[in-house]
mmCIF file of C-alpha atoms and ligand atoms in Angstrom:
data_model
loop_
_atom_site.group_PDB
_atom_site.id
_atom_site.type_symbol
_atom_site.label_atom_id
_atom_site.label_comp_id
_atom_site.label_asym_id
_atom_site.label_seq_id
_atom_site.Cartn_x
_atom_site.Cartn_y
_atom_site.Cartn_z
ATOM 1 C CA MET A 4 -167.253 -64.154 -136.282
ATOM 2 C CA ARG A 5 -169.124 -62.266 -134.954
ATOM 3 C CA GLU A 6 -171.672 -64.973 -132.703
ATOM 4 C CA ILE A 7 -168.033 -66.143 -131.176
ATOM 5 C CA LEU A 8 -167.213 -62.670 -130.274
ATOM 6 C CA GLU A 9 -170.624 -61.862 -128.627
ATOM 7 C CA LYS A 10 -170.763 -65.835 -127.054
ATOM 8 C CA ILE A 11 -166.858 -63.880 -125.677
ATOM 9 C CA ARG A 12 -168.733 -60.568 -124.654
ATOM 10 C CA SER A 13 -171.724 -61.646 -122.973
ATOM 11 C CA GLU A 14 -169.137 -64.689 -121.242
ATOM 12 C CA ALA A 15 -166.996 -62.785 -120.595
ATOM 13 C CA LEU A 16 -169.361 -60.215 -118.669
ATOM 14 C CA ARG A 17 -170.989 -62.917 -116.540
ATOM 15 C CA ALA A 18 -168.279 -64.178 -115.031
ATOM 16 C CA LEU A 19 -166.779 -60.793 -114.332
ATOM 17 C CA SER A 20 -170.082 -60.825 -112.309
ATOM 18 C CA GLU A 21 -170.159 -63.667 -110.843
ATOM 19 C CA SER A 22 -169.257 -62.598 -107.034
ATOM 20 C CA ASP A 23 -166.489 -64.158 -106.448
ATOM 21 C CA ALA A 24 -165.229 -63.503 -109.609
ATOM 22 C CA GLN A 25 -161.509 -63.787 -109.769
ATOM 23 C CA ILE A 26 -160.801 -60.340 -112.114
ATOM 24 C CA GLU A 27 -156.677 -60.878 -112.882
ATOM 25 C CA ASP A 28 -156.858 -64.203 -114.298
ATOM 26 C CA LEU A 29 -160.450 -64.045 -116.388
ATOM 27 C CA ARG A 30 -159.205 -60.295 -118.006
ATOM 28 C CA ILE A 31 -156.143 -62.720 -119.129
ATOM 29 C CA LYS A 32 -158.660 -65.056 -120.136
ATOM 30 C CA TYR A 33 -160.367 -62.772 -122.566
ATOM 31 C CA LEU A 34 -157.576 -60.451 -123.262
ATOM 32 C CA GLY A 35 -154.406 -61.083 -122.735
ATOM 33 C CA LYS A 36 -151.910 -61.805 -125.191
ATOM 34 C CA LYS A 37 -153.050 -65.728 -125.950
ATOM 35 C CA GLY A 38 -156.952 -64.439 -124.742
ATOM 36 C CA GLU A 39 -160.120 -65.527 -126.797
ATOM 37 C CA LEU A 40 -160.458 -61.927 -128.119
ATOM 38 C CA THR A 41 -156.675 -61.935 -129.795
ATOM 39 C CA ALA A 42 -157.428 -65.877 -130.570
ATOM 40 C CA VAL A 43 -160.293 -64.449 -132.786
ATOM 41 C CA LEU A 44 -158.664 -61.142 -133.530
ATOM 42 C CA ARG A 45 -155.843 -63.829 -135.476
ATOM 43 C CA GLY A 46 -158.149 -65.457 -137.758
ATOM 44 C CA MET A 47 -159.742 -61.396 -139.219
ATOM 45 C CA GLY A 48 -156.792 -62.038 -142.368
ATOM 46 C CA ALA A 49 -159.789 -64.711 -143.012
ATOM 47 C CA LEU A 50 -162.381 -62.190 -143.562
ATOM 48 C CA SER A 51 -163.705 -60.651 -146.855
ATOM 49 C CA SER A 52 -162.698 -56.502 -146.633
ATOM 50 C CA GLU A 53 -166.418 -56.036 -146.579
ATOM 51 C CA GLU A 54 -166.515 -57.547 -143.023
ATOM 52 C CA ARG A 55 -163.033 -56.343 -141.955
ATOM 53 C CA PRO A 56 -164.404 -53.507 -140.298
ATOM 54 C CA VAL A 57 -166.708 -54.173 -138.679
ATOM 55 C CA ILE A 58 -166.122 -57.133 -137.968
ATOM 56 C CA GLY A 59 -163.234 -55.093 -136.360
ATOM 57 C CA GLN A 60 -165.276 -52.480 -134.953
ATOM 58 C CA LEU A 61 -167.345 -55.181 -132.981
ATOM 59 C CA ALA A 62 -164.273 -56.449 -131.701
ATOM 60 C CA ASN A 63 -163.022 -53.347 -130.304
ATOM 61 C CA GLU A 64 -166.436 -52.789 -128.724
ATOM 62 C CA VAL A 65 -166.177 -56.720 -126.658
ATOM 63 C CA ARG A 66 -162.254 -55.372 -125.786
ATOM 64 C CA ALA A 67 -164.316 -51.787 -124.686
ATOM 65 C CA SER A 68 -167.396 -53.593 -123.147
ATOM 66 C CA ILE A 69 -165.202 -55.564 -120.862
ATOM 67 C CA GLU A 70 -161.833 -53.622 -120.166
ATOM 68 C CA LYS A 71 -164.869 -51.322 -118.714
ATOM 69 C CA LYS A 72 -166.502 -53.919 -116.531
ATOM 70 C CA ILE A 73 -163.446 -55.081 -115.295
ATOM 71 C CA GLU A 74 -162.218 -50.900 -114.424
ATOM 72 C CA GLU A 75 -165.160 -50.624 -111.761
ATOM 73 C CA LEU A 76 -164.963 -54.253 -110.593
ATOM 74 C CA SER A 77 -161.133 -53.194 -109.994
ATOM 75 C CA GLN A 78 -162.281 -49.793 -108.589
ATOM 76 C CA PHE A 79 -165.015 -51.560 -106.019
ATOM 77 C CA ALA A 80 -162.062 -54.419 -104.878
ATOM 78 C CA LYS A 81 -160.387 -51.350 -104.005
ATOM 79 C CA LYS A 82 -163.304 -49.092 -102.214
ATOM 80 C CA LYS A 83 -164.123 -53.009 -100.598
ATOM 81 C CA GLU A 84 -160.506 -53.171 -99.840
ATOM 82 C CA LEU A 85 -159.885 -49.741 -98.123
ATOM 83 C CA GLU A 86 -163.218 -50.006 -96.188
ATOM 84 C CA GLN A 87 -162.089 -53.384 -94.221
ATOM 85 C CA ARG A 88 -158.989 -51.154 -93.600
ATOM 86 C CA LEU A 89 -160.461 -48.525 -92.027
ATOM 87 C CA ILE A 90 -163.008 -51.136 -89.668
ATOM 88 C CA SER A 91 -159.232 -53.455 -88.575
ATOM 89 C CA GLU A 92 -157.164 -50.600 -87.975
ATOM 90 C CA LYS A 93 -159.805 -48.582 -86.117
ATOM 91 C CA LEU A 94 -157.714 -46.315 -83.599
ATOM 92 C CA ASP A 95 -158.749 -45.198 -80.243
ATOM 93 C CA VAL A 96 -157.007 -42.019 -79.674
ATOM 94 C CA THR A 97 -158.161 -42.755 -76.362
ATOM 95 C CA LEU A 98 -156.174 -44.789 -75.566
ATOM 96 C CA PRO A 99 -153.011 -44.350 -73.116
ATOM 97 C CA GLY A 100 -149.775 -43.821 -75.557
ATOM 98 C CA THR A 101 -146.340 -45.715 -75.599
ATOM 99 C CA LYS A 102 -144.501 -44.483 -73.014
ATOM 100 C CA VAL A 103 -140.879 -42.760 -73.464
ATOM 101 C CA PRO A 104 -139.109 -42.788 -70.737
ATOM 102 C CA VAL A 105 -137.719 -39.399 -70.238
ATOM 103 C CA GLY A 106 -134.557 -38.712 -68.995
ATOM 104 C CA HIS A 107 -134.569 -35.659 -65.947
ATOM 105 C CA PRO A 108 -131.149 -33.778 -64.334
ATOM 106 C CA HIS A 109 -128.491 -35.421 -62.420
ATOM 107 C CA PRO A 110 -128.663 -34.696 -59.378
ATOM 108 C CA LEU A 111 -125.532 -32.616 -59.047
ATOM 109 C CA SER A 112 -127.809 -30.740 -62.118
ATOM 110 C CA LEU A 113 -129.715 -30.421 -59.268
ATOM 111 C CA VAL A 114 -127.658 -29.097 -56.897
ATOM 112 C CA GLN A 115 -126.107 -26.847 -58.569
ATOM 113 C CA LYS A 116 -129.320 -25.302 -59.837
ATOM 114 C CA GLN A 117 -130.524 -24.888 -56.720
ATOM 115 C CA LEU A 118 -126.675 -23.018 -55.836
ATOM 116 C CA GLU A 119 -127.381 -20.780 -58.729
ATOM 117 C CA ASP A 120 -130.929 -19.878 -57.838
ATOM 118 C CA ILE A 121 -130.371 -18.672 -54.564
ATOM 119 C CA PHE A 122 -127.600 -16.219 -55.641
ATOM 120 C CA LEU A 123 -129.633 -15.225 -59.080
ATOM 121 C CA GLY A 124 -132.310 -14.039 -56.640
ATOM 122 C CA MET A 125 -129.082 -12.729 -54.526
ATOM 123 C CA GLY A 126 -128.612 -10.342 -57.554
ATOM 124 C CA TYR A 127 -125.413 -12.414 -58.154
ATOM 125 C CA THR A 128 -124.705 -12.452 -62.097
ATOM 126 C CA ILE A 129 -122.709 -15.970 -63.465
ATOM 127 C CA VAL A 130 -119.735 -16.334 -65.198
ATOM 128 C CA ASP A 131 -117.867 -18.749 -66.618
ATOM 129 C CA GLY A 132 -114.736 -19.558 -67.465
ATOM 130 C CA PRO A 133 -112.150 -21.970 -69.559
ATOM 131 C CA GLU A 134 -111.494 -25.534 -67.496
ATOM 132 C CA VAL A 135 -108.303 -25.822 -69.832
ATOM 133 C CA GLU A 136 -106.691 -22.598 -67.779
ATOM 134 C CA TYR A 137 -103.045 -20.646 -67.106
ATOM 135 C CA ASP A 138 -101.350 -21.286 -63.975
ATOM 136 C CA TYR A 139 -101.062 -17.186 -64.024
ATOM 137 C CA TYR A 140 -105.444 -17.149 -63.588
ATOM 138 C CA ASN A 141 -105.486 -20.817 -61.523
ATOM 139 C CA PHE A 142 -102.383 -19.458 -58.945
ATOM 140 C CA GLN A 143 -99.956 -16.399 -59.454
ATOM 141 C CA ALA A 144 -103.005 -14.177 -59.695
ATOM 142 C CA LEU A 145 -104.402 -15.469 -56.866
ATOM 143 C CA ASN A 146 -101.492 -14.402 -54.782
ATOM 144 C CA ILE A 147 -100.179 -18.463 -55.219
ATOM 145 C CA PRO A 148 -96.044 -17.417 -56.423
ATOM 146 C CA LYS A 149 -94.611 -20.667 -58.311
ATOM 147 C CA ASP A 150 -93.202 -22.560 -55.511
ATOM 148 C CA HIS A 151 -95.424 -21.968 -52.728
ATOM 149 C CA PRO A 152 -96.341 -24.150 -50.275
ATOM 150 C CA ALA A 153 -99.772 -23.755 -51.030
ATOM 151 C CA ARG A 154 -99.642 -25.496 -54.198
ATOM 152 C CA ASP A 155 -98.802 -28.778 -53.158
ATOM 153 C CA THR A 156 -103.187 -29.758 -51.185
ATOM 154 C CA GLN A 157 -103.863 -28.192 -55.785
ATOM 155 C CA ASP A 158 -101.306 -30.300 -57.504
ATOM 156 C CA THR A 159 -103.769 -30.743 -60.847
ATOM 157 C CA PHE A 160 -102.775 -32.061 -64.021
ATOM 158 C CA TYR A 161 -100.425 -30.051 -66.165
ATOM 159 C CA ILE A 162 -100.438 -29.531 -70.127
ATOM 160 C CA THR A 163 -97.141 -27.706 -70.295
ATOM 161 C CA GLU A 164 -95.557 -25.798 -67.873
ATOM 162 C CA ASN A 165 -97.820 -23.096 -67.506
ATOM 163 C CA ILE A 166 -101.401 -24.183 -68.897
ATOM 164 C CA LEU A 167 -103.183 -26.616 -66.335
ATOM 165 C CA LEU A 168 -106.707 -28.281 -65.925
ATOM 166 C CA ARG A 169 -107.564 -25.831 -63.056
ATOM 167 C CA SER A 170 -107.667 -26.884 -59.854
ATOM 168 C CA GLN A 171 -110.179 -24.546 -58.494
ATOM 169 C CA THR A 172 -113.231 -22.132 -59.831
ATOM 170 C CA SER A 173 -110.778 -19.019 -58.802
ATOM 171 C CA PRO A 174 -109.595 -17.882 -60.945
ATOM 172 C CA VAL A 175 -112.786 -17.083 -62.769
ATOM 173 C CA GLN A 176 -112.532 -14.348 -59.604
ATOM 174 C CA ALA A 177 -108.978 -12.566 -61.376
ATOM 175 C CA ARG A 178 -110.584 -13.430 -64.259
ATOM 176 C CA VAL A 179 -113.283 -11.257 -64.523
ATOM 177 C CA MET A 180 -111.774 -8.352 -61.877
ATOM 178 C CA GLU A 181 -109.043 -7.996 -64.496
ATOM 179 C CA LYS A 182 -112.405 -7.018 -66.904
ATOM 180 C CA THR A 183 -114.446 -5.163 -64.384
ATOM 181 C CA GLN A 184 -114.263 -2.379 -61.843
ATOM 182 C CA PRO A 185 -116.386 -2.666 -59.015
ATOM 183 C CA PRO A 186 -119.553 -3.081 -58.137
ATOM 184 C CA ILE A 187 -118.698 -6.515 -58.597
ATOM 185 C CA ARG A 188 -121.309 -9.890 -57.290
ATOM 186 C CA ILE A 189 -120.240 -12.939 -59.323
ATOM 187 C CA ILE A 190 -120.923 -16.184 -58.996
ATOM 188 C CA SER A 191 -118.908 -19.401 -60.933
ATOM 189 C CA PRO A 192 -119.781 -22.479 -61.141
ATOM 190 C CA GLY A 193 -118.269 -25.363 -63.031
ATOM 191 C CA ARG A 194 -116.063 -28.154 -63.235
ATOM 192 C CA VAL A 195 -112.315 -28.188 -61.603
ATOM 193 C CA TYR A 196 -109.325 -30.743 -61.394
ATOM 194 C CA ARG A 197 -106.893 -32.506 -59.093
ATOM 195 C CA SER A 198 -104.388 -34.984 -59.167
ATOM 196 C CA ASP A 199 -105.967 -36.705 -56.455
ATOM 197 C CA ALA A 200 -106.615 -40.959 -56.597
ATOM 198 C CA VAL A 201 -110.719 -41.821 -56.401
ATOM 199 C CA ASP A 202 -112.311 -43.057 -52.984
ATOM 200 C CA ALA A 203 -115.487 -42.784 -51.443
ATOM 201 C CA THR A 204 -114.994 -38.978 -50.489
ATOM 202 C CA HIS A 205 -111.762 -37.709 -53.904
ATOM 203 C CA SER A 206 -112.075 -37.627 -57.694
ATOM 204 C CA PRO A 207 -109.700 -35.909 -59.691
ATOM 205 C CA LEU A 208 -112.806 -34.333 -61.399
ATOM 206 C CA PHE A 209 -115.486 -32.592 -59.223
ATOM 207 C CA HIS A 210 -116.978 -29.466 -59.190
ATOM 208 C CA GLN A 211 -116.815 -26.156 -57.046
ATOM 209 C CA LEU A 212 -118.771 -22.954 -57.366
ATOM 210 C CA GLU A 213 -117.260 -19.989 -56.463
ATOM 211 C CA GLY A 214 -118.893 -16.483 -55.126
ATOM 212 C CA LEU A 215 -117.473 -12.649 -55.495
ATOM 213 C CA VAL A 216 -118.164 -9.544 -54.069
ATOM 214 C CA ILE A 217 -116.182 -6.280 -54.786
ATOM 215 C CA ASP A 218 -117.239 -3.028 -53.650
ATOM 216 C CA LYS A 219 -116.696 0.054 -51.360
ATOM 217 C CA ASN A 220 -117.780 -0.888 -47.686
ATOM 218 C CA VAL A 221 -117.696 -4.507 -48.795
ATOM 219 C CA THR A 222 -116.359 -6.316 -44.665
ATOM 220 C CA MET A 223 -116.982 -9.587 -43.028
ATOM 221 C CA GLY A 224 -120.319 -8.955 -41.957
ATOM 222 C CA ASP A 225 -121.481 -8.581 -45.577
ATOM 223 C CA LEU A 226 -120.160 -12.177 -46.024
ATOM 224 C CA LYS A 227 -121.693 -13.395 -43.146
ATOM 225 C CA GLY A 228 -124.733 -12.091 -43.653
ATOM 226 C CA THR A 229 -124.863 -13.532 -47.387
ATOM 227 C CA LEU A 230 -123.387 -17.221 -46.352
ATOM 228 C CA GLU A 231 -125.737 -17.069 -43.509
ATOM 229 C CA LEU A 232 -128.926 -16.471 -45.999
ATOM 230 C CA PHE A 233 -127.150 -19.127 -48.183
ATOM 231 C CA ALA A 234 -126.700 -22.016 -46.117
ATOM 232 C CA LYS A 235 -130.982 -21.194 -44.200
ATOM 233 C CA ARG A 236 -131.964 -21.541 -48.334
ATOM 234 C CA MET A 237 -130.032 -24.732 -48.967
ATOM 235 C CA PHE A 238 -130.314 -26.753 -45.491
ATOM 236 C CA GLY A 239 -133.769 -24.759 -43.674
ATOM 237 C CA GLU A 240 -134.465 -22.099 -41.637
ATOM 238 C CA ASP A 241 -133.108 -22.944 -38.845
ATOM 239 C CA THR A 242 -129.934 -23.617 -39.902
ATOM 240 C CA ARG A 243 -127.203 -21.767 -37.801
ATOM 241 C CA ILE A 244 -123.481 -21.193 -39.840
ATOM 242 C CA ARG A 245 -119.749 -21.045 -37.352
ATOM 243 C CA PHE A 246 -116.458 -19.671 -39.142
ATOM 244 C CA ARG A 247 -113.216 -21.133 -38.209
ATOM 245 C CA PRO A 248 -110.045 -18.957 -38.774
ATOM 246 C CA HIS A 249 -108.013 -20.918 -41.770
ATOM 247 C CA HIS A 250 -105.834 -19.798 -44.217
ATOM 248 C CA PHE A 251 -106.013 -19.224 -48.495
ATOM 249 C CA PRO A 252 -104.010 -16.934 -49.677
ATOM 250 C CA PHE A 253 -106.198 -15.313 -51.747
ATOM 251 C CA THR A 254 -108.382 -14.307 -48.580
ATOM 252 C CA GLU A 255 -107.256 -12.754 -44.950
ATOM 253 C CA PRO A 256 -108.537 -13.599 -43.538
ATOM 254 C CA SER A 257 -109.810 -16.578 -44.056
ATOM 255 C CA ALA A 258 -112.723 -19.116 -42.845
ATOM 256 C CA GLU A 259 -113.508 -22.516 -43.539
ATOM 257 C CA VAL A 260 -117.407 -22.296 -42.758
ATOM 258 C CA ASP A 261 -119.464 -25.291 -41.411
ATOM 259 C CA VAL A 262 -123.417 -25.175 -41.383
ATOM 260 C CA SER A 263 -124.947 -26.780 -38.181
ATOM 261 C CA CYS A 264 -126.184 -30.596 -38.453
ATOM 262 C CA PHE A 265 -129.587 -30.287 -40.505
ATOM 263 C CA MET A 266 -130.650 -33.873 -39.103
ATOM 264 C CA CYS A 267 -129.498 -33.725 -35.029
ATOM 265 C CA GLY A 268 -129.958 -29.314 -35.529
ATOM 266 C CA GLY A 269 -127.094 -29.704 -33.598
ATOM 267 C CA GLU A 270 -126.713 -31.708 -31.150
ATOM 268 C CA GLY A 271 -124.365 -33.940 -32.181
ATOM 269 C CA CYS A 272 -125.629 -37.460 -34.444
ATOM 270 C CA ARG A 273 -123.688 -40.013 -36.376
ATOM 271 C CA PHE A 274 -124.481 -38.170 -39.388
ATOM 272 C CA CYS A 275 -122.150 -34.993 -38.083
ATOM 273 C CA LYS A 276 -119.842 -37.195 -36.175
ATOM 274 C CA ASN A 277 -121.284 -35.806 -32.654
ATOM 275 C CA GLU A 278 -120.205 -33.022 -34.053
ATOM 276 C CA GLY A 279 -123.355 -30.615 -34.474
ATOM 277 C CA TRP A 280 -121.587 -28.415 -36.965
ATOM 278 C CA ILE A 281 -120.564 -29.808 -40.724
ATOM 279 C CA GLU A 282 -117.984 -27.804 -42.822
ATOM 280 C CA ILE A 283 -119.476 -27.248 -46.279
ATOM 281 C CA LEU A 284 -117.221 -24.176 -47.774
ATOM 282 C CA GLY A 285 -113.855 -21.733 -47.662
ATOM 283 C CA ALA A 286 -114.499 -18.247 -47.748
ATOM 284 C CA GLY A 287 -112.670 -14.660 -46.642
ATOM 285 C CA MET A 288 -111.952 -11.484 -47.567
ATOM 286 C CA VAL A 289 -109.945 -10.784 -50.430
ATOM 287 C CA HIS A 290 -106.571 -10.267 -50.221
ATOM 288 C CA PRO A 291 -105.234 -6.946 -50.882
ATOM 289 C CA ASN A 292 -102.285 -8.897 -52.963
ATOM 290 C CA VAL A 293 -105.528 -10.001 -55.575
ATOM 291 C CA LEU A 294 -107.231 -6.980 -56.183
ATOM 292 C CA ARG A 295 -103.800 -5.519 -56.529
ATOM 293 C CA ASN A 296 -102.621 -8.478 -59.900
ATOM 294 C CA CYS A 297 -105.850 -7.865 -61.143
ATOM 295 C CA SER A 298 -106.209 -3.937 -60.925
ATOM 296 C CA ILE A 299 -108.338 -2.767 -58.341
ATOM 297 C CA ASP A 300 -107.176 -0.677 -56.142
ATOM 298 C CA PRO A 301 -107.541 -2.200 -52.105
ATOM 299 C CA GLU A 302 -107.722 1.366 -50.627
ATOM 300 C CA VAL A 303 -110.793 1.668 -52.643
ATOM 301 C CA TYR A 304 -112.378 -1.400 -52.850
ATOM 302 C CA SER A 305 -112.720 -4.416 -50.890
ATOM 303 C CA GLY A 306 -114.686 -7.454 -51.180
ATOM 304 C CA PHE A 307 -115.554 -10.992 -49.982
ATOM 305 C CA ALA A 308 -115.152 -14.511 -51.818
ATOM 306 C CA PHE A 309 -116.486 -18.180 -51.060
ATOM 307 C CA GLY A 310 -115.620 -21.105 -52.837
ATOM 308 C CA LEU A 311 -117.684 -24.739 -52.455
ATOM 309 C CA GLY A 312 -117.479 -28.164 -53.191
ATOM 310 C CA ILE A 313 -121.165 -28.861 -55.490
ATOM 311 C CA GLU A 314 -120.536 -32.928 -54.316
ATOM 312 C CA ARG A 315 -120.050 -31.776 -51.157
ATOM 313 C CA ILE A 316 -123.286 -29.662 -50.966
ATOM 314 C CA ALA A 317 -124.820 -32.728 -52.444
ATOM 315 C CA VAL A 318 -123.681 -35.744 -50.650
ATOM 316 C CA LEU A 319 -124.668 -33.887 -47.864
ATOM 317 C CA LYS A 320 -128.531 -32.465 -48.654
ATOM 318 C CA TYR A 321 -129.004 -36.113 -50.520
ATOM 319 C CA HIS A 322 -127.836 -38.688 -47.524
ATOM 320 C CA ILE A 323 -125.324 -40.195 -49.903
ATOM 321 C CA ASP A 324 -122.455 -41.712 -48.451
ATOM 322 C CA ASP A 325 -119.578 -43.243 -51.308
ATOM 323 C CA MET A 326 -119.069 -39.655 -53.801
ATOM 324 C CA ARG A 327 -118.282 -41.931 -56.591
ATOM 325 C CA LEU A 328 -122.254 -42.541 -56.988
ATOM 326 C CA LEU A 329 -122.479 -39.325 -58.400
ATOM 327 C CA TYR A 330 -120.284 -40.541 -61.348
ATOM 328 C CA GLU A 331 -120.909 -43.975 -62.566
ATOM 329 C CA ASN A 332 -124.196 -42.864 -63.758
ATOM 330 C CA ASP A 333 -126.053 -46.309 -62.441
ATOM 331 C CA ILE A 334 -129.565 -46.003 -63.708
ATOM 332 C CA ARG A 335 -131.065 -47.451 -60.368
ATOM 333 C CA PHE A 336 -129.167 -44.709 -58.354
ATOM 334 C CA LEU A 337 -130.263 -41.795 -60.406
ATOM 335 C CA ASN A 338 -133.841 -42.909 -60.558
ATOM 336 C CA GLN A 339 -133.962 -41.958 -56.919
ATOM 337 C CA PHE A 340 -133.665 -38.214 -57.368
HETATM 338 N N1 LIG B 23 -110.859 -22.316 -53.854
HETATM 339 C C1 LIG B 23 -110.903 -22.519 -52.309
HETATM 340 C C2 LIG B 23 -110.398 -24.322 -52.437
HETATM 341 O O1 LIG B 23 -110.388 -24.560 -52.706
HETATM 342 C C3 LIG B 23 -112.180 -21.851 -51.798
HETATM 343 C C4 LIG B 23 -112.286 -21.426 -52.022
HETATM 344 C C5 LIG B 23 -112.545 -19.710 -52.655
HETATM 345 C C6 LIG B 23 -111.713 -20.220 -50.134
HETATM 346 C C7 LIG B 23 -112.796 -18.825 -52.402
HETATM 347 C C8 LIG B 23 -111.900 -18.707 -50.502
HETATM 348 C C9 LIG B 23 -112.404 -18.316 -51.072
HETATM 349 O O2 LIG B 23 -109.763 -24.607 -51.235
#
């Protein structure tokens, strides 16, 4: 039995040492349940009681030496495999990465940001207001009582008789004046709603930016100066502005404001329909009734307000001939900004 054990040991160690040894197969062959060493150990019952411990010890030694060899070899194999992987998976950190497409602001956001920057630069504060608004702030506080014909041009979506989707950003004027005593100098950009059918120049949802200044001795001259500066910043230093008389219930006097055509400089071209002027906003001196409605004394304070459509500025600035493009989210359109 001793010889058999020695033979198993030397054979096993030799077989394991061969370069292309299949370690797992050899482990089963020698140490497995049906392996050679196990077979020898099974036969130990036939040994005498003196021989049994001696052979038993030898068998353990043989098992231990084979196990040790197997352990060594598998460690080595693992190390080699790791080395192989490190070579084959070599990473060149200087290669350009996979490009992840990054989005960018929508043209309407771009224009809104630019408008905000211009007015922030003049010391205005940005104020938000609710899009679901009371009839009171959207109309009544702004000198547009129920049944006033001016409501027709701003027909909107009603939630209840007295709650509606705001048809203009002007209700923010009323909300601010109600809470704050002058001096007030704010802009309020945001979404507004009107029940208009969609076409190249109309949408039931669009964006406005309202401006409001209230203080002592604010005059129409201040309004003109402010809008002239705004127009130059927005459309270029050569831009001139022109006021045309108009009517808004919440301002008196009121005006529609044009800028000189920034394509032809005012000579008349296709862009300005040969007018030389392009309408961009509505403005005026805040009506005393509006001041009174908001607990501001019109004998002490005066102010101006203006409101513009952000879509209108965007289509002019980027020469977009159909407003619907701004809402369709066609990536071929949006990528151009
Ligand atoms: N809110 C007006 C509109 O939507 C615009 C405007 C605002 C006019 C402020 C004058 C002063 O038509």
